[in-house]
């Protein structure tokens, strides 16, 4: 491809709304342009990049035996009402009406459509197992679309759905997808971890996320430094052990209410009362919109609201509004405590055995000190805190947790019969008995994978695209394309590369060399061949974008290298 015949509108400056590097570089590199919040146009170079990822995904899905189809993005509401997700999915679901005032939604995920299809088309065990996938545009009306393609509202996803006769079969299908996903992200040239994950709004019993490691990742993950067990922080279990620092021969003192004007944060309380953070207990009011619970965690740890949600069997969980806090504590937020609170209380293991601690007094500007468990209603203990670096690994007990940041690029779920029950997806077994189909579902964010590749691979000058997914492999840069000698050598190399089907971008623009070098670095294709002054001696320069290693090579050697 010749630059002058293509369209790569590079920019010097990053757009004002870009917070993360992949967003900045994709806009500056002429890959994407914003149309509206979270909605992007894929320019030719961006599309080529995305298609390379799609091709790897498609090849590995086919290899794993999944079958490609394409579902509509506009879905009738009835299907979503049948699974009740119409009522639970919330505002992320873009709901629309047609001219007859019938309800539809724009698909954020396609369990309903595919299960409905299977319920109508599949009758016998002989047609199972089967796994259908598509690569398609989704819409989720994200509360805070940001970071370019990383968290868009409209985005491209590969979603697959497996259907099996029983649990055992479903596990096999799950394993196949697990392996295919590992292959996909390896082939994309990305450094990733597979972590145990929460199942979220999709539901189901079991799930893994595929995380591209990057300092800028939105997700926190833990990995055991001994056995390698990995989990999303939302999910990472903490051993239910006795906390040695809680156990003491201290005498239980008498409860005392203290005036703590404007003292709210754990930090402030600790300073004001001169007690260590691990002797202060936070009480956090949580709700699913209907029920309210107070969750107690030691001051030096963070509450894990996903664990609370799962323990209570809630579908969703939120921090309670100021109004709800007032209802159950009679006080503004910041002073909640277990004594006299008007809701169920649960506590983290981290406070078990603790004596003479500090809690909020359910009264503005007051705390209780010398609090002991006898001072309030009995509580049940659970693991409801975030894991921290150094926590013992619950799987091997020999290692401890390390913390990393990651970007979730893929997510696989074992669904069980959640959707087949609701949509009546059954089959007849060998004995002619009707049984429910057992499902799994599997997603990869194609655009997010592209963005994650850049988050993981860049430097101050631009992108460093992994070779397997880079839209072009070689940036061919004649310093002055008008110079006869330079032009001849450049064209020669260009033809040879094309003969070998190596994607090359020839920068034939009439621009200053400085501008061309800058753009080459910005676009970050793995190799650059510069044809400059030494061309008259048959010498060109080969540059590796990754480490900027430079080599002067004879033109003949370049032909060898290309081979
Ligand atoms: P997240 O927790 O990041 O919101 P999710 O758990 O809602 O993602 P899934 O329902 O598991 O996402 O969707 C499958 C994949 O689709 C994700 O692993 C991710 O790669 C991609 N994806 C999800 N939401 C977005 C988005 N808003 N923009 C781009 N890609 C997305
Ligand atoms: Mg997910």
Coordinates of C-alpha atoms and ligand atoms in Angstrom, one line a residue:
X1 CA 0.0 0.0 0.0
X2 CA 1.2 3.5 -0.8
X3 CA 0.6 6.1 1.9
X4 CA -0.5 8.7 -0.7
X5 CA -3.2 6.3 -2.0
X6 CA -4.4 5.3 1.5
X7 CA -5.9 7.3 4.3
X8 CA -4.0 7.6 7.6
X9 CA -4.8 11.1 9.0
X10 CA -2.2 11.2 11.8
X11 CA -2.3 14.0 14.4
X12 CA 0.4 15.7 16.4
X13 CA -1.9 16.3 19.4
X14 CA -4.0 13.9 21.5
X15 CA -7.7 14.6 21.7
X16 CA -8.7 16.4 24.9
X17 CA -11.0 13.7 26.1
X18 CA -8.4 10.9 25.9
X19 CA -7.2 9.7 29.3
X20 CA -5.4 6.5 28.4
X21 CA -2.5 5.9 26.0
X22 CA -4.2 3.5 23.7
X23 CA -7.0 6.0 23.1
X24 CA -4.6 8.8 22.5
X25 CA -2.4 6.8 20.1
X26 CA -5.3 5.3 18.2
X27 CA -6.7 8.7 17.5
X28 CA -3.3 10.2 16.7
X29 CA -2.4 7.3 14.5
X30 CA -5.4 7.8 12.4
X31 CA -7.1 4.6 13.4
X32 CA -10.3 5.8 14.9
X33 CA -12.5 9.0 15.2
X34 CA -15.2 9.7 17.7
X35 CA -18.7 10.2 16.4
X36 CA -20.4 10.4 19.9
X37 CA -19.5 9.4 23.4
X38 CA -18.4 5.7 23.2
X39 CA -19.2 5.5 19.5
X40 CA -16.3 5.4 17.0
X41 CA -15.6 5.3 13.3
X42 CA -13.0 2.7 12.4
X43 CA -10.7 4.4 9.9
X44 CA -9.0 2.1 7.3
X45 CA -5.8 1.5 9.4
X46 CA -7.9 0.8 12.6
X47 CA -10.2 -1.5 10.7
X48 CA -7.2 -3.4 9.2
X49 CA -5.8 -3.8 12.7
X50 CA -9.2 -5.0 14.1
X51 CA -9.6 -7.4 11.2
X52 CA -6.3 -9.0 12.0
X53 CA -7.5 -9.8 15.5
X54 CA -10.8 -11.0 14.1
X55 CA -9.1 -13.4 11.7
X56 CA -7.1 -15.0 14.5
X57 CA -10.2 -15.3 16.6
X58 CA -12.2 -16.8 13.7
X59 CA -9.4 -19.3 12.8
X60 CA -9.2 -20.5 16.4
X61 CA -12.9 -20.7 16.9
X62 CA -13.3 -22.7 13.7
X63 CA -10.4 -25.0 14.7
X64 CA -12.2 -25.6 18.1
X65 CA -15.3 -26.7 16.2
X66 CA -17.4 -23.6 16.7
X67 CA -19.7 -22.7 13.8
X68 CA -20.1 -19.1 12.6
X69 CA -23.4 -17.4 12.1
X70 CA -24.7 -13.8 12.4
X71 CA -27.6 -12.7 14.6
X72 CA -29.5 -9.4 14.3
X73 CA -28.4 -6.6 16.6
X74 CA -32.0 -5.4 17.1
X75 CA -33.9 -7.9 19.3
X76 CA -37.6 -8.0 20.2
X77 CA -38.3 -7.3 23.8
X78 CA -40.4 -10.5 24.3
X79 CA -37.3 -12.7 24.3
X80 CA -35.7 -10.5 27.0
X81 CA -38.9 -10.5 29.0
X82 CA -39.0 -14.3 28.9
X83 CA -35.6 -14.5 30.6
X84 CA -36.6 -11.5 32.8
X85 CA -33.4 -9.7 31.9
X86 CA -35.6 -6.9 30.4
X87 CA -36.4 -6.0 34.0
X88 CA -32.9 -6.5 35.6
X89 CA -30.4 -5.4 33.0
X90 CA -30.9 -1.8 33.9
X91 CA -30.0 1.3 31.8
X92 CA -27.1 -0.4 29.9
X93 CA -29.8 -2.0 27.8
X94 CA -30.7 0.4 24.9
X95 CA -34.4 0.1 24.5
X96 CA -36.1 1.2 21.3
X97 CA -39.6 1.3 19.8
X98 CA -40.6 0.6 16.2
X99 CA -43.3 2.5 14.3
X100 CA -46.0 0.2 15.8
X101 CA -44.9 1.1 19.3
X102 CA -43.4 -2.4 19.8
X103 CA -40.5 -2.7 22.2
X104 CA -37.1 -3.8 21.0
X105 CA -33.6 -3.6 22.4
X106 CA -30.2 -3.3 20.8
X107 CA -28.3 -6.5 21.7
X108 CA -25.7 -6.1 24.5
X109 CA -25.2 -9.9 24.4
X110 CA -27.1 -12.7 22.6
X111 CA -28.0 -15.5 25.0
X112 CA -31.7 -15.0 24.4
X113 CA -31.6 -15.0 20.6
X114 CA -29.4 -18.0 20.2
X115 CA -31.2 -20.1 22.8
X116 CA -34.5 -19.3 21.2
X117 CA -33.1 -20.4 17.8
X118 CA -31.7 -23.6 19.4
X119 CA -35.0 -24.3 21.2
X120 CA -36.8 -24.2 17.8
X121 CA -34.2 -26.0 15.6
X122 CA -32.7 -28.6 17.8
X123 CA -34.7 -31.7 18.8
X124 CA -32.5 -34.6 19.3
X125 CA -29.3 -35.6 21.2
X126 CA -28.0 -36.5 17.8
X127 CA -27.7 -32.7 17.0
X128 CA -25.6 -32.0 20.1
X129 CA -23.1 -30.8 21.1
X130 CA -23.0 -27.6 19.0
X131 CA -21.3 -24.3 19.5
X132 CA -22.4 -21.2 17.5
X133 CA -20.4 -18.0 17.3
X134 CA -20.6 -14.6 15.7
X135 CA -18.4 -11.5 15.4
X136 CA -20.8 -8.6 15.7
X137 CA -21.5 -5.1 16.9
X138 CA -22.9 -4.8 20.4
X139 CA -24.4 -1.8 22.2
X140 CA -24.3 -1.2 25.9
X141 CA -25.3 2.2 27.2
X142 CA -22.3 2.2 29.6
X143 CA -22.6 4.7 32.4
X144 CA -19.2 6.1 31.7
X145 CA -18.0 5.3 28.2
X146 CA -14.3 6.2 28.1
X147 CA -10.8 5.1 27.1
X148 CA -11.7 4.9 23.4
X149 CA -12.3 1.4 22.2
X150 CA -11.6 0.0 25.6
X151 CA -15.0 0.9 27.0
X152 CA -17.2 2.0 24.2
X153 CA -21.0 1.9 24.0
X154 CA -20.9 0.4 20.5
X155 CA -18.2 -2.2 20.2
X156 CA -17.3 -5.4 18.3
X157 CA -17.5 -8.6 20.2
X158 CA -17.0 -12.3 19.3
X159 CA -19.6 -14.2 21.2
X160 CA -20.0 -17.9 21.2
X161 CA -22.6 -20.2 22.8
X162 CA -22.3 -23.9 23.4
X163 CA -25.1 -26.4 23.8
X164 CA -24.6 -29.8 25.4
X165 CA -26.6 -32.8 26.5
X166 CA -25.2 -32.8 30.1
X167 CA -22.9 -31.1 32.6
X168 CA -20.0 -33.3 31.6
X169 CA -20.4 -32.3 27.9
X170 CA -20.7 -28.7 28.9
X171 CA -17.5 -28.9 30.8
X172 CA -15.7 -30.3 27.8
X173 CA -17.1 -27.5 25.6
X174 CA -15.9 -25.0 28.2
X175 CA -12.5 -26.5 28.3
X176 CA -12.3 -26.3 24.5
X177 CA -13.1 -22.6 24.6
X178 CA -10.6 -22.0 27.4
X179 CA -7.9 -23.6 25.3
X180 CA -8.9 -21.7 22.2
X181 CA -8.8 -18.4 24.1
X182 CA -5.3 -19.1 25.3
X183 CA -4.3 -19.9 21.7
X184 CA -5.9 -16.6 20.5
X185 CA -4.2 -14.3 22.9
X186 CA -0.9 -16.1 22.5
X187 CA -1.2 -15.8 18.8
X188 CA -2.0 -12.1 19.2
X189 CA 1.4 -11.7 20.9
X190 CA 0.0 -10.6 24.2
X191 CA 1.1 -11.1 27.8
X192 CA -2.1 -12.3 29.6
X193 CA -3.3 -14.2 32.6
X194 CA -6.4 -16.4 33.0
X195 CA -8.3 -15.6 36.2
X196 CA -11.2 -17.0 38.1
X197 CA -14.0 -14.5 37.8
X198 CA -17.4 -13.4 39.1
X199 CA -20.3 -14.3 36.7
X200 CA -22.0 -10.8 36.9
X201 CA -25.1 -10.0 35.0
X202 CA -24.8 -12.9 32.6
X203 CA -25.3 -15.3 35.4
X204 CA -24.2 -19.0 35.6
X205 CA -22.1 -21.0 37.9
X206 CA -18.4 -20.8 36.8
X207 CA -16.3 -18.4 34.9
X208 CA -12.8 -17.3 33.8
X209 CA -11.6 -13.9 32.5
X210 CA -8.7 -13.4 30.2
X211 CA -6.7 -10.4 31.3
X212 CA -4.0 -8.6 29.3
X213 CA -1.5 -7.3 31.8
X214 CA -1.1 -3.6 31.8
X215 CA -0.4 -1.0 34.5
X216 CA -3.3 1.0 33.2
X217 CA -5.8 -1.9 33.4
X218 CA -9.2 -1.2 35.1
X219 CA -9.2 -4.6 36.8
X220 CA -7.1 -5.8 39.7
X221 CA -6.1 -9.4 39.7
X222 CA -4.2 -11.6 42.2
X223 CA -1.8 -14.3 41.4
X224 CA -0.2 -16.7 43.8
X225 CA 3.6 -16.5 43.7
X226 CA 3.9 -20.2 44.3
X227 CA 1.2 -22.1 42.4
X228 CA 0.1 -19.4 39.9
X229 CA -3.6 -19.6 41.0
X230 CA -5.1 -16.3 39.7
X231 CA -8.4 -14.6 40.3
X232 CA -10.1 -11.3 39.8
X233 CA -9.9 -9.2 43.0
X234 CA -13.7 -9.2 43.0
X235 CA -13.6 -12.9 43.4
X236 CA -10.2 -13.8 45.0
X237 CA -10.9 -15.7 48.2
X238 CA -9.3 -14.9 51.5
X239 CA -8.5 -17.7 53.9
X240 CA -11.0 -17.9 56.8
X241 CA -8.2 -17.9 59.4
X242 CA -8.0 -16.4 62.8
X243 CA -6.3 -13.1 62.7
X244 CA -3.4 -13.4 65.2
X245 CA -3.3 -9.6 65.7
X246 CA -6.9 -9.7 66.8
X247 CA -6.4 -12.2 69.5
X248 CA -5.2 -10.8 72.8
X249 CA -5.6 -11.2 76.5
X250 CA -7.0 -7.7 76.7
X251 CA -9.8 -7.2 79.2
X252 CA -13.1 -6.1 77.6
X253 CA -13.5 -2.5 78.6
X254 CA -16.8 -0.5 79.0
X255 CA -18.4 0.9 75.9
X256 CA -17.9 4.7 75.6
X257 CA -19.4 7.3 73.3
X258 CA -16.9 9.9 72.1
X259 CA -17.4 13.3 70.4
X260 CA -15.6 13.2 67.1
X261 CA -16.5 16.4 65.2
X262 CA -15.9 16.3 61.5
X263 CA -13.9 13.1 61.9
X264 CA -15.1 10.7 59.2
X265 CA -12.4 8.7 57.3
X266 CA -10.6 5.8 58.9
X267 CA -7.4 7.9 58.6
X268 CA -9.1 10.8 60.6
X269 CA -10.6 8.6 63.3
X270 CA -7.2 6.8 63.7
X271 CA -5.4 10.1 64.3
X272 CA -8.1 11.7 66.4
X273 CA -8.6 8.8 68.8
X274 CA -5.0 7.6 68.5
X275 CA -6.0 4.0 67.7
X276 CA -4.4 1.9 65.0
X277 CA -6.5 1.3 61.8
X278 CA -6.9 -2.4 62.6
X279 CA -8.8 -1.5 65.7
X280 CA -11.3 0.6 63.9
X281 CA -14.2 -1.2 62.2
X282 CA -16.0 0.3 59.1
X283 CA -19.7 -0.4 58.7
X284 CA -20.8 -0.1 55.1
X285 CA -24.4 0.1 54.1
X286 CA -25.2 -1.8 50.9
X287 CA -28.4 -2.5 49.0
X288 CA -29.8 -4.4 46.0
X289 CA -32.5 -1.7 45.7
X290 CA -34.8 -3.6 47.9
X291 CA -32.9 -5.2 50.8
X292 CA -30.3 -3.4 53.0
X293 CA -27.4 -4.8 54.8
X294 CA -24.6 -3.4 57.0
X295 CA -21.2 -5.0 56.3
X296 CA -18.4 -4.7 58.8
X297 CA -14.8 -4.7 57.8
X298 CA -11.6 -3.9 59.7
X299 CA -10.3 -0.4 59.0
X300 CA -7.2 -1.5 57.3
X301 CA -9.0 -3.5 54.7
X302 CA -11.5 -2.7 51.8
X303 CA -15.0 -4.1 51.6
X304 CA -15.6 -6.4 48.6
X305 CA -19.2 -5.7 47.5
X306 CA -19.3 -8.5 44.9
X307 CA -18.6 -11.1 47.6
X308 CA -21.5 -9.5 49.7
X309 CA -23.8 -9.7 46.7
X310 CA -23.0 -13.4 46.1
X311 CA -23.3 -14.3 49.8
X312 CA -26.7 -12.7 50.0
X313 CA -27.8 -14.1 46.7
X314 CA -28.5 -10.7 45.3
X315 CA -28.6 -9.9 41.5
X316 CA -27.0 -6.5 42.0
X317 CA -25.3 -4.5 44.7
X318 CA -24.9 -0.8 45.3
X319 CA -23.6 1.5 48.1
X320 CA -26.7 2.8 49.8
X321 CA -27.9 6.3 49.0
X322 CA -27.6 9.0 51.7
X323 CA -31.4 8.6 52.2
X324 CA -31.2 4.9 52.9
X325 CA -28.2 5.4 55.2
X326 CA -30.3 7.9 57.1
X327 CA -33.2 5.5 57.3
X328 CA -31.2 2.7 58.9
X329 CA -28.7 4.7 61.0
X330 CA -30.6 7.9 61.8
X331 CA -27.4 9.7 60.8
X332 CA -25.7 11.1 57.8
X333 CA -23.2 8.7 56.1
X334 CA -19.8 8.4 57.7
X335 CA -21.1 7.5 61.2
X336 CA -22.7 4.1 60.6
X337 CA -22.1 1.4 63.2
X338 CA -23.6 -1.9 64.4
X339 CA -25.0 -0.7 67.7
X340 CA -28.8 0.0 67.3
X341 CA -28.7 -0.2 63.5
X342 CA -32.0 -1.0 61.8
X343 CA -30.9 -3.7 59.3
X344 CA -29.2 -7.1 59.0
X345 CA -25.4 -7.0 59.9
X346 CA -22.7 -9.2 58.4
X347 CA -19.0 -9.1 59.2
X348 CA -15.7 -10.0 57.7
X349 CA -13.5 -12.6 59.3
X350 CA -10.9 -9.9 59.7
X351 CA -12.8 -8.6 62.8
X352 CA -13.4 -12.0 64.4
X353 CA -11.9 -12.0 67.9
X354 CA -11.3 -8.3 67.9
X355 CA -11.7 -6.5 71.3
X356 CA -12.2 -2.9 72.4
X357 CA -12.6 -1.5 68.9
X358 CA -14.0 1.7 67.5
X359 CA -17.2 1.9 65.4
X360 CA -19.5 4.7 64.2
X361 CA -22.2 5.6 66.7
X362 CA -25.1 6.1 64.2
X363 CA -25.1 9.7 65.3
X364 CA -23.5 12.7 63.6
X365 CA -20.1 13.5 64.9
X366 CA -20.0 10.5 67.4
X367 CA -18.1 7.2 67.5
X368 CA -18.1 4.4 70.1
X369 CA -14.8 3.2 71.5
X370 CA -14.1 0.1 73.6
X371 CA -16.7 -1.8 71.5
X372 CA -17.0 -5.6 72.0
X373 CA -19.2 -8.2 70.3
X374 CA -21.4 -8.4 73.3
X375 CA -22.4 -4.8 72.7
X376 CA -24.6 -5.5 69.6
X377 CA -26.7 -8.1 67.9
X378 CA -25.0 -11.4 66.9
X379 CA -23.4 -11.2 63.5
X380 CA -22.5 -13.8 60.9
X381 CA -18.9 -13.9 59.7
X382 CA -18.0 -14.2 56.0
X383 CA -15.1 -13.5 53.6
X384 CA -16.2 -10.1 52.4
X385 CA -13.0 -8.1 52.1
X386 CA -10.6 -7.5 49.2
X387 CA -7.5 -9.7 49.1
X388 CA -4.2 -7.8 49.6
X389 CA -0.6 -8.5 48.6
X390 CA 0.8 -11.0 51.0
X391 CA -2.5 -12.8 51.8
X392 CA -2.0 -16.6 52.0
X393 CA -3.0 -18.5 48.8
X394 CA -6.1 -20.6 49.6
X395 CA -5.2 -23.1 46.9
X396 CA -1.7 -24.1 47.8
X397 CA -1.1 -22.5 51.3
X398 CA 2.6 -22.2 50.4
X399 CA 2.5 -19.0 48.4
X400 CA 1.1 -15.6 48.9
X401 CA -0.9 -13.3 46.7
X402 CA 0.7 -10.7 44.4
X403 CA -1.4 -7.9 42.8
X404 CA -1.4 -7.0 39.2
X405 CA -3.6 -4.8 36.9
X406 CA -5.2 -6.1 33.9
X407 CA -7.6 -5.4 31.0
X408 CA -10.4 -8.0 30.6
X409 CA -10.3 -9.0 26.9
X410 CA -12.2 -12.2 27.2
X411 CA -14.7 -13.9 29.5
X412 CA -16.0 -17.4 29.5
X413 CA -19.0 -18.7 31.5
X414 CA -20.5 -22.0 32.3
X415 CA -24.2 -21.1 32.2
X416 CA -25.9 -24.4 33.1
X417 CA -29.6 -24.4 32.3
X418 CA -30.4 -20.9 33.3
X419 CA -31.4 -19.8 29.8
X420 CA -32.6 -23.2 28.4
X421 CA -35.1 -23.4 31.2
X422 CA -36.5 -19.9 30.6
X423 CA -36.6 -20.3 26.8
X424 CA -37.5 -24.0 26.8
X425 CA -34.5 -25.3 25.0
X426 CA -34.8 -29.1 25.3
X427 CA -33.8 -32.2 23.4
X428 CA -34.9 -35.8 23.3
X429 CA -32.4 -38.2 24.8
X430 CA -31.7 -41.8 23.5
X431 CA -34.7 -43.0 25.4
X432 CA -37.0 -40.3 24.0
X433 CA -37.0 -38.4 27.3
X434 CA -37.1 -34.6 27.2
X435 CA -34.1 -32.9 28.8
X436 CA -32.8 -29.4 29.2
X437 CA -29.8 -28.4 27.2
X438 CA -26.7 -27.3 29.2
X439 CA -25.1 -24.1 28.0
X440 CA -21.9 -22.1 28.1
X441 CA -21.2 -18.6 26.7
X442 CA -17.9 -17.1 25.6
X443 CA -17.0 -13.5 24.7
X444 CA -14.0 -11.6 23.4
X445 CA -13.9 -7.8 23.0
X446 CA -12.2 -7.4 19.6
X447 CA -11.8 -3.6 19.9
X448 CA -10.8 -3.9 23.5
X449 CA -8.1 -6.4 22.6
X450 CA -6.7 -3.9 20.0
X451 CA -6.6 -1.2 22.7
X452 CA -5.1 -3.6 25.3
X453 CA -2.3 -4.5 22.8
X454 CA -1.4 -0.8 22.7
X455 CA -1.7 -0.3 26.4
X456 CA 0.8 -3.1 26.9
X457 CA 3.1 -2.2 24.0
X458 CA 4.1 1.4 23.5
X459 CA 6.8 4.0 24.3
X460 CA 7.0 7.8 24.3
X461 CA 7.1 7.9 20.5
X462 CA 4.0 5.8 19.8
X463 CA 2.6 2.3 19.4
X464 CA 4.7 -0.9 19.2
X465 CA 2.3 -3.2 17.6
X466 CA 2.7 -7.0 18.1
X467 CA 3.8 -8.4 14.8
X468 CA 0.9 -10.9 14.4
X469 CA -1.8 -8.2 14.5
X470 CA 0.0 -5.2 13.2
X471 CA -1.9 -3.9 10.1
X472 CA 1.4 -3.6 8.2
X473 CA 4.6 -5.4 9.0
X474 CA 7.0 -3.1 7.3
X475 CA 7.1 0.7 7.1
X476 CA 9.1 1.4 4.0
X477 CA 10.5 4.9 4.3
X478 CA 12.4 6.5 1.3
X479 CA 13.9 9.7 2.7
X480 CA 13.3 11.4 -0.6
X481 CA 11.1 9.6 -3.1
X482 CA 11.9 12.1 -5.8
X483 CA 15.5 11.0 -5.9
X484 CA 15.8 8.5 -8.8
X485 CA 18.3 6.2 -7.1
X486 CA 16.3 6.1 -3.8
X487 CA 13.0 5.6 -5.7
X488 CA 14.4 2.6 -7.7
X489 CA 15.7 0.8 -4.7
X490 CA 12.5 1.5 -2.7
X491 CA 10.2 0.3 -5.5
X492 CA 12.3 -2.8 -5.8
X493 CA 12.0 -3.6 -2.1
X494 CA 8.3 -2.8 -2.2
X495 CA 7.7 -5.3 -5.1
X496 CA 9.7 -8.0 -3.4
X497 CA 7.7 -7.6 -0.1
X498 CA 4.4 -7.6 -2.0
X499 CA 5.5 -10.8 -3.9
X500 CA 6.0 -12.5 -0.5
X501 CA 2.6 -11.2 0.7
X502 CA 4.3 -9.2 3.5
X503 CA 2.1 -6.2 4.2
X504 CA 4.1 -3.0 3.6
X505 CA 3.2 0.6 3.8
X506 CA 5.4 2.7 1.4
X507 CA 5.6 6.3 2.6
X508 CA 5.8 7.9 -0.8
X509 CA 4.6 11.3 0.5
X510 CA 6.4 14.5 -0.4
X511 CA 7.1 15.2 3.3
X512 CA 10.1 16.2 5.3
X513 CA 12.0 13.1 6.5
X514 CA 11.5 14.2 10.1
X515 CA 7.7 14.0 9.7
X516 CA 8.0 10.6 8.1
X517 CA 10.2 9.2 10.9
X518 CA 7.7 10.6 13.5
X519 CA 4.8 8.9 11.8
X520 CA 6.6 5.6 11.4
X521 CA 7.3 5.6 15.2
X522 CA 3.8 6.6 16.0
X523 CA 2.2 3.9 13.9
X524 CA 4.6 1.3 15.4
X525 CA 4.7 -1.4 12.7
X526 CA 7.4 -4.0 13.8
X527 CA 10.0 -3.2 11.0
X528 CA 11.1 0.0 9.2
X529 CA 13.3 0.0 6.2
X530 CA 14.8 3.4 5.6
X531 CA 16.2 4.1 2.1
X532 CA 18.4 7.2 2.4
X533 CA 21.7 8.7 1.3
X534 CA 23.6 5.4 1.3
X535 CA 21.2 4.0 -1.2
X536 CA 23.7 4.9 -3.9
X537 CA 26.1 2.4 -2.3
X538 CA 23.3 -0.2 -2.2
X539 CA 22.9 0.2 1.6
X540 CA 19.6 0.7 3.5
X541 CA 18.7 0.8 7.2
X542 CA 16.6 -1.9 9.0
X543 CA 15.1 -0.7 12.3
X544 CA 13.2 -2.8 14.8
X545 CA 10.5 -0.7 16.3
X546 CA 10.4 -2.6 19.6
X547 CA 13.9 -1.7 20.8
X548 CA 14.9 0.7 18.0
X549 CA 17.9 -1.5 17.1
X550 CA 19.4 -0.2 13.8
X551 CA 21.3 -2.2 11.2
X552 CA 22.8 -1.0 8.0
X553 CA 22.3 -3.8 5.4
X554 CA 22.9 -4.3 1.8
X555 CA 19.9 -4.3 -0.5
X556 CA 20.6 -8.0 -1.4
X557 CA 20.6 -8.9 2.3
X558 CA 17.2 -7.2 2.7
X559 CA 15.9 -9.5 -0.1
X560 CA 17.4 -12.5 1.9
X561 CA 15.8 -11.2 5.1
X562 CA 12.5 -10.8 3.3
X563 CA 12.7 -14.4 2.2
Ligands
LIG1 P1 -16.7 -5.2 31.9 O1 -16.7 -5.9 33.2 O2 -15.4 -4.7 31.5 O3 -17.8 -4.2 31.8 P2 -18.3 -7.3 31.0 O4 -18.0 -8.3 32.1 O5 -19.6 -6.5 31.1 O6 -17.1 -6.3 30.9 P3 -18.8 -9.4 29.1 O7 -20.2 -9.4 29.2 O8 -18.1 -10.5 29.8 O9 -18.2 -8.0 29.6 O10 -18.4 -9.3 27.6 C1 -17.4 -10.0 26.9 C2 -16.3 -9.1 26.5 O11 -16.7 -8.0 25.7 C3 -15.4 -8.6 27.6 O12 -14.5 -9.5 28.1 C4 -14.8 -7.4 26.9 O13 -13.6 -7.8 26.3 C5 -15.8 -6.9 25.9 N1 -16.5 -5.7 26.4 C6 -17.5 -5.7 27.3 N2 -17.9 -4.4 27.5 C7 -17.2 -3.7 26.6 C8 -17.3 -2.3 26.3 N3 -18.1 -1.4 26.8 N4 -16.4 -1.8 25.3 C9 -15.6 -2.7 24.7 N5 -15.5 -4.0 24.9 C10 -16.3 -4.5 25.9
LIG2 MG1 -17.0 -9.8 32.1

